[in-house]
Coordinates of C-alpha atoms and ligand atoms in Angstrom, one line a residue:
M1 CA 16.6 19.3 14.0
N2 CA 15.4 17.7 17.2
M3 CA 15.2 20.2 20.0
P4 CA 15.2 19.3 23.7
G5 CA 11.7 18.5 24.9
G6 CA 11.5 14.7 25.3
A7 CA 10.5 13.5 21.9
P8 CA 10.6 14.8 18.3
Q9 CA 7.4 15.9 16.5
T10 CA 6.5 12.7 14.5
L11 CA 3.3 11.0 13.5
R12 CA 3.9 8.0 15.9
P13 CA 2.1 9.5 18.9
F14 CA -1.1 10.1 16.9
L15 CA -1.5 6.4 16.1
W16 CA -0.4 5.5 19.6
R17 CA -3.2 7.7 21.1
A18 CA -6.0 6.4 18.9
E19 CA -4.9 2.8 19.5
H20 CA -4.7 3.1 23.3
L21 CA -7.4 5.7 24.1
Y22 CA -10.0 4.9 21.4
P23 CA -9.5 1.2 20.5
E24 CA -13.2 0.7 19.8
T25 CA -13.8 3.7 17.7
E26 CA -14.8 2.8 14.2
I27 CA -13.2 3.2 10.8
V28 CA -15.7 2.7 8.0
S29 CA -14.8 2.3 4.3
R30 CA -16.9 2.1 1.2
T31 CA -15.2 -0.2 -1.2
A32 CA -16.1 -1.7 -4.6
G33 CA -17.2 -4.8 -2.6
G34 CA -19.4 -3.0 -0.1
I35 CA -18.9 -1.3 3.3
E36 CA -16.0 -2.6 5.5
R37 CA -15.6 -1.6 9.1
Y38 CA -13.2 -2.2 12.0
D39 CA -11.9 -0.3 15.0
Y40 CA -8.7 1.5 15.8
A41 CA -7.4 -1.6 17.7
A42 CA -7.7 -3.6 14.5
Y43 CA -6.4 -0.7 12.4
A44 CA -3.2 -0.5 14.5
D45 CA -2.7 -4.3 14.0
R46 CA -3.1 -4.0 10.3
V47 CA -0.8 -1.0 10.2
A48 CA 1.9 -3.0 11.9
Q49 CA 1.3 -5.9 9.5
L50 CA 1.7 -3.6 6.6
A51 CA 4.9 -2.2 8.1
N52 CA 6.3 -5.7 8.4
A53 CA 5.3 -6.6 4.9
L54 CA 7.2 -3.5 3.6
D55 CA 10.2 -4.7 5.6
E56 CA 10.0 -8.0 3.9
A57 CA 9.6 -6.3 0.5
G58 CA 13.0 -4.6 1.1
V59 CA 11.7 -1.1 1.5
E60 CA 14.3 0.8 3.5
E61 CA 14.3 4.0 5.6
G62 CA 14.0 6.9 3.3
D63 CA 12.6 4.9 0.4
R64 CA 9.4 6.1 -1.3
V65 CA 6.2 4.1 -1.4
G66 CA 3.6 5.4 -4.0
T67 CA -0.1 5.1 -3.8
V68 CA -2.7 5.5 -6.6
C69 CA -5.7 5.0 -4.5
W70 CA -9.1 6.4 -3.4
N71 CA -10.2 7.2 0.1
D72 CA -10.6 3.9 1.8
H73 CA -9.2 1.9 4.7
W74 CA -6.4 0.4 2.7
H75 CA -5.1 3.8 1.7
F76 CA -5.5 5.0 5.3
E77 CA -3.4 2.0 6.5
T78 CA -0.5 3.2 4.3
Y79 CA -0.8 6.7 5.9
F80 CA 0.7 5.5 9.2
A81 CA 2.5 2.4 8.2
V82 CA 4.7 4.0 5.6
P83 CA 5.9 7.1 7.5
N84 CA 6.1 5.6 11.0
R85 CA 8.7 3.0 9.8
G86 CA 10.8 5.8 8.3
S87 CA 9.8 5.5 4.6
Q88 CA 8.0 8.2 2.7
L89 CA 4.4 8.0 1.5
H90 CA 4.0 9.4 -2.0
T91 CA 0.3 9.9 -2.9
I92 CA -0.3 10.1 -6.6
N93 CA -3.2 11.8 -8.4
P94 CA -4.7 9.2 -10.9
L95 CA -6.5 11.9 -12.9
L96 CA -3.3 13.4 -14.3
P97 CA -2.3 13.0 -17.9
D98 CA -0.1 9.9 -18.6
H99 CA 3.1 11.9 -19.1
H100 CA 2.6 13.6 -15.7
L101 CA 2.2 10.2 -14.0
Q102 CA 5.3 8.9 -15.7
Y103 CA 7.3 12.0 -14.7
I104 CA 6.1 11.8 -11.1
V105 CA 6.9 8.1 -10.6
E106 CA 10.3 8.5 -12.2
N107 CA 11.1 11.7 -10.3
A108 CA 10.1 10.2 -6.9
E109 CA 11.6 6.8 -7.6
D110 CA 8.8 4.9 -5.9
R111 CA 9.9 1.4 -4.9
V112 CA 6.4 -0.1 -4.2
L113 CA 3.2 1.2 -5.8
F114 CA -0.2 0.6 -4.2
V115 CA -2.9 0.8 -6.8
D116 CA -6.7 0.7 -6.4
A117 CA -8.2 -2.1 -8.6
T118 CA -10.4 0.5 -10.3
L119 CA -7.4 2.6 -11.1
L120 CA -5.3 -0.2 -12.6
E121 CA -6.2 0.9 -16.1
A122 CA -5.0 4.4 -15.5
V123 CA -1.6 3.1 -14.3
E124 CA -1.4 0.6 -17.2
A125 CA -2.0 3.4 -19.7
A126 CA 0.7 5.5 -18.1
Y127 CA 3.1 2.6 -17.6
D128 CA 6.5 3.0 -19.3
P129 CA 9.3 0.6 -18.4
E130 CA 11.9 3.4 -18.1
A131 CA 9.8 5.8 -16.0
F132 CA 8.6 3.0 -13.8
E133 CA 12.0 1.4 -13.5
S134 CA 12.3 2.0 -9.7
V135 CA 9.0 0.1 -9.0
E136 CA 9.8 -3.4 -7.8
Q137 CA 6.3 -4.4 -6.6
F138 CA 2.7 -3.4 -7.5
V139 CA 0.2 -4.0 -4.7
V140 CA -3.5 -4.0 -5.8
T141 CA -5.8 -3.0 -2.9
G142 CA -8.3 -5.6 -2.1
D143 CA -8.1 -9.4 -1.9
R144 CA -7.7 -10.3 -5.6
V145 CA -5.8 -9.0 -8.6
P146 CA -7.9 -8.4 -11.7
H147 CA -6.1 -9.2 -15.0
T148 CA -3.2 -6.8 -15.4
D149 CA 0.0 -6.5 -17.4
L150 CA 1.7 -4.9 -14.4
E151 CA 4.2 -7.1 -12.7
P152 CA 5.3 -8.3 -10.2
V153 CA 1.8 -7.8 -8.7
V154 CA 0.1 -9.0 -5.6
D155 CA -3.2 -8.2 -3.9
Y156 CA -3.0 -6.2 -0.6
E157 CA -4.5 -8.8 1.6
S158 CA -2.0 -11.4 0.5
F159 CA 0.8 -8.9 0.8
V160 CA 0.1 -8.3 4.5
E161 CA -1.2 -11.8 5.4
G162 CA 0.8 -13.7 8.0
H163 CA 2.9 -10.8 9.1
P164 CA 3.0 -10.0 12.9
A165 CA 0.5 -7.4 14.2
T166 CA 3.1 -5.6 16.2
Y167 CA 6.0 -3.5 15.0
D168 CA 8.9 -1.9 16.9
W169 CA 8.4 1.6 15.5
P170 CA 11.8 3.4 15.2
D171 CA 12.7 6.7 16.9
L172 CA 12.7 9.0 13.9
D173 CA 14.2 12.4 13.5
E174 CA 11.4 15.0 13.0
D175 CA 13.0 16.2 9.8
Q176 CA 12.6 12.7 8.3
P177 CA 10.4 13.0 5.1
A178 CA 7.1 11.4 5.9
G179 CA 5.0 12.3 2.9
M180 CA 5.1 13.7 -0.6
C181 CA 2.7 15.1 -3.1
Y182 CA 3.1 16.7 -6.5
T183 CA 1.4 20.0 -7.6
S184 CA 0.9 21.2 -11.1
G185 CA 3.0 24.2 -11.9
T186 CA 2.9 27.0 -14.5
T187 CA 5.3 25.3 -16.7
G188 CA 3.2 22.2 -16.6
K189 CA 5.8 19.9 -15.1
P190 CA 4.5 18.8 -11.7
K191 CA 6.5 20.0 -8.7
G192 CA 7.2 17.6 -5.8
V193 CA 6.5 18.8 -2.2
E194 CA 8.0 16.8 0.6
Y195 CA 6.3 16.7 4.0
T196 CA 8.6 16.0 7.0
H197 CA 7.1 14.5 10.2
Q198 CA 7.5 17.8 11.9
M199 CA 5.5 19.5 9.1
L200 CA 2.6 17.0 9.4
W201 CA 2.8 17.1 13.2
S202 CA 2.5 20.9 13.3
H203 CA -0.1 21.0 10.6
T204 CA -2.2 18.5 12.6
M205 CA -1.9 20.4 15.8
A206 CA -2.8 23.7 14.1
T207 CA -5.8 22.3 12.3
L208 CA -7.1 20.8 15.6
T209 CA -7.3 24.3 17.2
P210 CA -10.7 26.1 17.2
Q211 CA -9.2 28.5 14.6
G212 CA -8.5 25.5 12.3
V213 CA -10.8 22.8 11.1
P214 CA -10.9 20.7 14.3
A215 CA -12.1 17.2 14.6
A216 CA -13.0 15.8 18.1
D217 CA -13.6 12.4 19.5
D218 CA -17.3 12.7 19.2
D219 CA -17.0 13.6 15.5
V220 CA -17.7 11.3 12.6
V221 CA -15.5 12.6 9.9
M222 CA -15.8 11.9 6.2
P223 CA -13.0 13.4 4.1
V224 CA -14.3 13.6 0.5
V225 CA -11.3 15.5 -0.6
P226 CA -9.1 12.8 -2.2
M227 CA -6.3 11.2 -0.1
F228 CA -4.1 11.8 -3.1
H229 CA -4.6 15.5 -2.7
V230 CA -2.3 16.7 0.1
N231 CA -3.3 14.0 2.5
A232 CA -7.0 14.8 2.2
W233 CA -6.1 18.2 3.7
G234 CA -4.5 16.4 6.7
F235 CA -7.8 15.0 8.0
P236 CA -6.6 11.3 8.3
F237 CA -3.9 12.5 10.7
S238 CA -6.0 15.0 12.7
M239 CA -9.0 12.6 13.0
T240 CA -6.7 9.9 14.3
A241 CA -4.9 12.3 16.7
A242 CA -8.4 13.3 18.0
G243 CA -9.9 9.8 18.1
S244 CA -12.7 10.6 15.7
K245 CA -14.7 8.0 13.8
H246 CA -13.5 7.8 10.2
V247 CA -15.8 7.4 7.2
Y248 CA -14.1 6.9 3.8
P249 CA -16.3 7.3 0.7
G250 CA -14.3 5.0 -1.6
P251 CA -14.0 5.0 -5.4
S252 CA -15.6 7.9 -7.3
P253 CA -18.3 8.6 -4.8
D254 CA -21.4 10.3 -6.3
P255 CA -23.8 12.6 -4.4
A256 CA -26.1 9.6 -3.6
D257 CA -23.1 7.7 -2.1
L258 CA -22.2 10.7 0.0
A259 CA -25.8 11.4 1.1
G260 CA -26.1 7.7 2.0
L261 CA -23.0 7.7 4.1
I262 CA -23.9 10.9 5.9
E263 CA -27.3 9.3 6.8
Q264 CA -26.1 5.8 7.7
E265 CA -22.9 6.7 9.6
G266 CA -24.1 10.0 11.2
V267 CA -21.4 12.1 9.7
T268 CA -20.8 15.3 11.6
L269 CA -17.9 16.8 9.7
T270 CA -16.9 16.5 6.1
A271 CA -14.6 18.3 3.7
G272 CA -14.2 18.7 -0.1
V273 CA -14.1 21.1 -3.0
P274 CA -17.1 23.2 -4.0
T275 CA -18.0 20.9 -7.0
V276 CA -18.7 18.0 -4.6
W277 CA -21.1 20.1 -2.6
L278 CA -22.8 21.5 -5.6
G279 CA -23.5 17.9 -6.6
L280 CA -24.9 17.2 -3.1
M281 CA -27.1 20.3 -3.2
E282 CA -28.5 19.2 -6.6
H283 CA -29.1 15.7 -5.3
C284 CA -31.0 17.1 -2.2
K285 CA -33.4 19.0 -4.5
E286 CA -34.6 15.7 -6.0
H287 CA -34.3 13.4 -3.1
E288 CA -35.2 13.4 0.6
V289 CA -31.9 13.4 2.4
D290 CA -31.5 13.6 6.2
L291 CA -28.5 15.9 6.8
S292 CA -29.4 16.4 10.5
S293 CA -26.2 14.7 11.8
L294 CA -24.0 17.1 9.8
E295 CA -22.6 20.0 11.8
R296 CA -19.7 21.4 9.7
V297 CA -18.5 21.1 6.2
V298 CA -15.0 22.4 5.2
V299 CA -15.0 23.8 1.7
G300 CA -11.7 24.8 -0.1
G301 CA -9.5 24.2 -3.1
S302 CA -11.6 26.8 -5.0
A303 CA -13.7 29.6 -3.7
A304 CA -16.9 28.6 -1.9
P305 CA -19.9 30.4 -3.6
E306 CA -22.0 32.6 -1.3
A307 CA -25.1 30.6 -2.3
M308 CA -23.5 27.5 -1.0
I309 CA -22.8 29.1 2.4
R310 CA -26.4 30.2 2.6
W311 CA -27.7 26.7 1.6
F312 CA -25.7 25.0 4.3
D313 CA -26.9 27.7 6.8
E314 CA -30.4 26.9 5.9
H315 CA -29.7 23.2 6.7
D316 CA -28.1 24.2 10.1
V317 CA -24.6 23.2 8.8
E318 CA -21.7 25.6 9.3
L319 CA -19.7 25.9 6.1
L320 CA -16.0 26.6 6.9
H321 CA -14.4 28.2 4.0
A322 CA -10.7 27.3 3.9
W323 CA -7.8 28.2 1.7
G324 CA -4.5 26.3 1.3
M325 CA -1.9 24.9 -1.0
T326 CA 0.0 21.7 -1.6
E327 CA 3.1 23.6 -0.5
M328 CA 1.4 24.3 2.9
S329 CA 0.4 20.7 3.9
P330 CA -2.2 22.3 2.9
I331 CA -4.3 24.5 5.3
G332 CA -3.5 28.2 5.5
S333 CA -6.6 30.1 6.4
V334 CA -10.1 29.5 7.5
A335 CA -13.0 32.0 7.4
H336 CA -14.1 31.7 11.1
L337 CA -16.0 34.7 12.4
K338 CA -14.1 36.7 14.9
S339 CA -15.8 37.2 18.2
D340 CA -16.4 40.9 17.6
L341 CA -18.2 40.1 14.4
Q342 CA -20.6 37.6 15.9
D343 CA -23.2 40.3 16.4
A344 CA -22.6 42.0 13.0
D345 CA -25.4 42.2 10.5
E346 CA -26.0 39.1 8.4
G347 CA -24.6 40.8 5.2
T348 CA -21.3 41.6 6.9
K349 CA -21.0 38.1 8.4
L350 CA -21.7 36.5 5.0
D351 CA -19.2 38.7 3.4
K352 CA -16.4 37.6 5.8
R353 CA -17.3 33.9 5.5
T354 CA -17.1 34.2 1.7
K355 CA -13.5 35.3 1.9
Q356 CA -10.7 32.9 2.3
G357 CA -10.4 33.9 5.9
L358 CA -8.0 34.3 8.7
M359 CA -4.5 32.7 8.8
V360 CA -4.5 29.8 11.2
P361 CA -2.3 30.0 14.3
G362 CA 1.4 29.3 13.5
L363 CA 1.6 31.0 10.1
E364 CA 2.6 34.5 9.1
F365 CA 1.8 36.3 5.9
R366 CA 2.6 39.4 4.0
V367 CA 1.2 40.9 0.8
I368 CA 3.6 42.2 -1.8
D369 CA 2.6 44.6 -4.6
E370 CA 3.9 44.7 -8.2
N371 CA 6.8 46.9 -7.2
G372 CA 8.0 44.5 -4.5
E373 CA 6.7 46.7 -1.7
E374 CA 4.7 45.3 1.2
V375 CA 1.1 46.3 1.2
E376 CA 0.4 48.1 4.5
W377 CA -2.8 46.5 5.5
N378 CA -2.3 46.3 9.2
S379 CA 0.1 49.1 10.2
A380 CA -0.2 50.3 13.7
E381 CA -1.7 53.5 12.4
R382 CA -4.3 51.7 10.3
R383 CA -5.2 49.4 13.2
S384 CA -5.7 52.2 15.8
A385 CA -9.4 52.5 16.6
D386 CA -9.5 56.1 15.6
S387 CA -8.1 55.7 12.2
R388 CA -10.2 52.6 11.6
A389 CA -13.3 54.7 12.3
A390 CA -12.0 57.7 10.3
E391 CA -10.8 55.8 7.3
P392 CA -12.4 52.4 6.9
R393 CA -10.5 50.3 4.4
D394 CA -12.1 49.5 1.1
D395 CA -11.7 45.9 0.0
G396 CA -9.8 45.8 -3.3
E397 CA -8.0 49.0 -2.6
D398 CA -4.6 47.5 -2.0
F399 CA -3.8 44.1 -3.4
G400 CA -0.7 42.1 -4.0
E401 CA 0.7 38.6 -4.0
L402 CA 0.3 36.6 -0.8
W403 CA 3.5 35.3 0.8
V404 CA 3.4 32.9 3.7
R405 CA 5.7 31.2 6.0
G406 CA 5.4 28.8 8.9
P407 CA 6.3 25.4 10.3
W408 CA 4.3 23.4 7.8
V409 CA 5.1 25.5 4.7
T410 CA 7.7 23.9 2.5
Q411 CA 10.9 25.7 1.8
E412 CA 11.6 24.1 -1.6
Y413 CA 10.4 21.8 -4.4
Y414 CA 11.9 18.4 -4.8
R415 CA 14.9 18.6 -7.2
R416 CA 13.6 21.7 -8.9
P417 CA 16.2 24.5 -8.3
E418 CA 14.7 26.8 -11.0
A419 CA 11.2 26.6 -9.5
N420 CA 12.7 27.2 -6.0
E421 CA 14.4 30.4 -7.3
A422 CA 11.0 31.7 -8.6
D423 CA 8.7 30.6 -5.8
F424 CA 10.6 31.1 -2.5
E425 CA 12.4 34.1 -1.0
D426 CA 14.0 34.5 2.4
G427 CA 11.9 31.7 3.9
W428 CA 8.7 32.9 2.4
L429 CA 6.6 30.9 -0.1
K430 CA 5.2 33.2 -2.9
T431 CA 1.7 31.7 -3.3
G432 CA 0.9 33.1 -6.7
D433 CA -2.5 34.1 -5.3
I434 CA -3.4 37.8 -5.5
V435 CA -5.2 39.0 -2.4
T436 CA -6.7 41.9 -0.5
V437 CA -6.8 42.0 3.2
D438 CA -9.7 43.8 5.0
E439 CA -9.5 45.7 8.2
D440 CA -10.2 42.6 10.3
G441 CA -7.4 40.7 8.6
Y442 CA -9.6 38.5 6.4
L443 CA -7.8 37.5 3.2
K444 CA -9.7 37.5 -0.1
I445 CA -8.3 36.0 -3.3
V446 CA -9.0 38.4 -6.1
D447 CA -6.9 36.9 -8.9
R448 CA -4.3 34.2 -9.6
A449 CA -0.8 35.0 -10.9
K450 CA 0.0 31.4 -11.8
D451 CA -1.0 30.2 -15.2
V452 CA -3.1 27.3 -14.3
I453 CA -6.8 26.6 -14.4
K454 CA -8.6 24.8 -11.5
S455 CA -11.5 22.6 -12.7
G456 CA -13.5 20.7 -10.1
G457 CA -10.5 20.9 -7.7
E458 CA -7.9 19.7 -10.2
W459 CA -5.3 21.6 -12.1
I460 CA -5.2 22.0 -15.8
S461 CA -2.0 23.6 -17.2
S462 CA -2.8 26.3 -19.7
V463 CA 0.8 26.4 -20.8
E464 CA 0.7 22.8 -21.8
L465 CA -2.5 23.2 -23.7
E466 CA -1.2 26.2 -25.4
N467 CA 1.9 24.4 -26.6
A468 CA -0.2 21.5 -27.9
I469 CA -2.6 23.9 -29.8
M470 CA 0.2 26.0 -31.2
A471 CA 1.7 22.9 -32.7
H472 CA -1.1 22.9 -35.3
D473 CA -0.2 24.4 -38.7
G474 CA -3.4 26.5 -38.9
V475 CA -2.7 28.3 -35.7
A476 CA -0.6 31.4 -35.6
E477 CA -1.0 32.1 -31.9
A478 CA -3.0 30.6 -29.1
T479 CA -3.7 31.0 -25.5
V480 CA -5.9 29.2 -22.9
I481 CA -7.7 30.9 -20.0
G482 CA -9.9 29.6 -17.2
V483 CA -13.4 31.0 -17.4
P484 CA -15.9 30.8 -14.5
H485 CA -18.2 27.8 -14.6
D486 CA -21.1 27.0 -12.3
R487 CA -20.3 23.5 -11.6
W488 CA -16.6 23.1 -12.1
Q489 CA -15.6 26.6 -10.9
E490 CA -13.4 27.1 -13.9
R491 CA -13.1 25.6 -17.4
P492 CA -10.5 26.1 -20.1
V493 CA -11.3 28.1 -23.1
A494 CA -8.8 28.5 -26.0
F495 CA -8.3 31.7 -27.9
V496 CA -6.8 31.1 -31.3
V497 CA -5.4 33.4 -34.0
P498 CA -5.7 31.3 -37.1
T499 CA -3.2 31.6 -40.0
D500 CA -4.6 33.4 -43.1
E501 CA -4.9 30.2 -45.0
A502 CA -6.5 28.2 -42.3
D503 CA -10.0 26.8 -42.6
R504 CA -11.5 27.6 -39.2
P505 CA -13.9 24.7 -38.6
T506 CA -11.2 22.2 -39.6
V507 CA -8.7 23.9 -37.3
E508 CA -11.1 23.7 -34.4
D509 CA -11.8 20.0 -35.0
E510 CA -8.2 19.1 -35.5
V511 CA -6.9 21.2 -32.5
L512 CA -9.5 19.5 -30.2
A513 CA -8.6 16.1 -31.6
M514 CA -4.9 16.7 -30.9
V515 CA -5.6 17.9 -27.4
R516 CA -7.8 14.9 -26.8
E517 CA -5.0 12.5 -27.9
E518 CA -2.5 13.9 -25.5
F519 CA -4.6 14.8 -22.4
P520 CA -7.5 13.5 -20.4
D521 CA -10.9 14.4 -21.6
W522 CA -11.4 16.9 -18.7
W523 CA -8.5 19.0 -20.0
V524 CA -10.1 19.6 -23.4
P525 CA -11.1 23.2 -23.8
D526 CA -14.9 23.7 -23.7
D527 CA -14.6 26.2 -26.5
V528 CA -12.2 27.5 -29.2
M529 CA -12.6 31.2 -29.9
Y530 CA -11.1 32.9 -32.9
V531 CA -9.6 36.3 -32.4
D532 CA -7.6 38.6 -34.7
E533 CA -4.9 39.0 -32.1
I534 CA -4.2 38.1 -28.5
P535 CA -3.7 41.1 -26.2
K536 CA -0.3 41.4 -24.8
T537 CA 1.2 43.0 -21.6
A538 CA 3.9 45.6 -21.7
T539 CA 6.5 42.9 -21.5
G540 CA 5.0 41.0 -24.5
K541 CA 3.2 38.2 -22.5
F542 CA -0.3 37.2 -23.3
D543 CA -2.6 39.4 -21.2
K544 CA -5.0 36.8 -19.9
K545 CA -6.6 39.3 -17.5
V546 CA -7.9 41.3 -20.5
L547 CA -9.1 38.1 -22.2
R548 CA -11.0 37.0 -19.2
E549 CA -12.7 40.4 -19.0
E550 CA -13.5 40.2 -22.7
Y551 CA -14.8 36.7 -22.4
D552 CA -17.3 38.0 -19.9
D553 CA -18.4 40.5 -22.5
E554 CA -19.0 38.1 -25.3
S555 CA -19.7 40.7 -27.9
L556 CA -16.0 41.3 -28.1
V557 CA -15.1 37.8 -29.3
E558 CA -16.4 35.6 -32.0
G559 CA -17.4 32.3 -30.7
K560 CA -19.9 30.3 -28.7
V561 CA -21.0 30.1 -25.2
P562 CA -19.4 27.1 -23.5
E563 CA -21.5 24.1 -23.1
E564 CA -21.7 21.9 -20.0
A565 CA -18.2 20.7 -19.2
A566 CA -17.7 17.1 -18.5
P567 CA -14.4 16.3 -16.7
E568 CA -14.2 12.6 -15.8
D569 CA -14.1 13.3 -12.2
D570 CA -13.4 16.1 -9.7
Ligands
LIG601 P1 -3.5 23.0 -4.5 O1 -2.0 23.1 -4.4 O2 -3.9 22.1 -5.6 O3 -4.1 22.7 -3.2 O4 -4.0 24.4 -4.9 C1 -3.8 25.6 -4.2 C2 -4.4 26.8 -4.9 O5 -5.8 26.6 -5.0 C3 -4.3 28.1 -4.2 O6 -3.0 28.7 -4.4 C4 -5.4 28.9 -4.8 O7 -5.1 29.4 -6.0 C5 -6.5 27.8 -4.9 N1 -7.4 27.8 -3.8 C6 -7.3 26.9 -2.7 N2 -8.3 27.2 -1.8 C7 -9.0 28.2 -2.4 C8 -10.2 28.9 -1.9 N3 -10.8 28.6 -0.8 N4 -10.6 29.9 -2.7 C9 -10.0 30.2 -3.9 N5 -8.9 29.5 -4.3 C10 -8.4 28.6 -3.6

């Protein structure tokens, strides 16, 4: 709904501002062919060319354009060209199992698919004529097309070549869908989240506040979090709105690539999941790396370990611990220190910064306990200075599920009424994260109600793994839990109740072989543990909480300690 106020909240003014106020600010991109660089003036020209090319390809207002791409300038060009002309940018995670990729492309009905040359194989493997029926054109980023069976196919540079470098951007309604991203759900089937222009506009403005993860025009920003992951946490939009220099780390960057870009480009602000920074920390142990330009690093997607916060402190880099969700465009909270905590002792400060933090301006939250009652963490009584002093709150005392609402929080999943019923209520999104809130309003995630495992920033569906494992004859019952892991934060471990006749080593080998066949390597459980029975809750569901506790105390289960996990990528 467009309200009076001159103009709707769309992405167009962000591009306009960068083009006109910062025409010479650079965009740097690491590609398979080396470093490419140009400025916002050239960027705006290429965005217009791409928009014209999409016109010629017959992509109409409201149509979806998919991308299976890394963080580079080509991908960034689609970020403004596709939504500003009224079509919808659908970013796709290439690390998903084939059947998820098929489901996503089919469900979204993408008309054009942009594919990175290094990801062609992943798309070819997932290609299914029925699922990909809507796709009329594949565009391979770069200036040549490697051999591929996908068709019709053209390279990106030929696709845009010859098109005018100006475009008459339409006046769009702010409710027009601009973006789309799928998240993995408990049932395993990914759920689509649509982002309207208004959602991305308001998210951009909120993240640019000091309480968010602000970029400024003197910042050199390197989003390491993939652009297929909720718009790289919105950075490409906020960096453009602010006029920052962009640095894109390209295909599968390793710690040496990241360290090199920080040094060479003078990166001041960067963002990514903990696994990425653990890699950089390891790299810095062995190599001389100059991190002196770096001022802030945003860490989220999984909990930032305390040791990581301290490591960056020692290097004079402020680690901003952020929490968010695909459904929230994605930023929800950031662990900034409140002004009255600036003089607190170091232990208290570290404790606050290790939490998921304070809701950013524009959002509201509530915490709902098992009985559907609101947890009273901030009642007037509790917040009065006297009662605060008399009865300081203990973290962990009251916990419940975090519910959120706000202008950039989605109200529904795309074409998934049953999921909508479960996950939304009266305008609130039920996050599935179990939290406590301390007396200063800092959120802390203490558990996860949703049945998914997050490994290196990517979801693994425990339900899908369980179904695959239970299909084996020698398995009477099976469940999969996420166990803590130093590098990947969580890794899957399967608990199996074998049938009486089963030969255990054979079952383990066969089960793992079956899983490997159906899912990417990084989904394969690190370990298969045999148990006599799987603990159940009062309602008969597998009690994964008990299993997680038992796994910590290995004496209770037969099995082995997990070896180093090796997902293909984070
Ligand atoms: P996604 O939709 O893939 O962005 O994942 C969102 C989920 O990741 C949240 O609901 C949390 O379970 C988890 N998550 C995100 N950020 C954090 C964080 N800083 N600490 C712990 N868990 C997080």
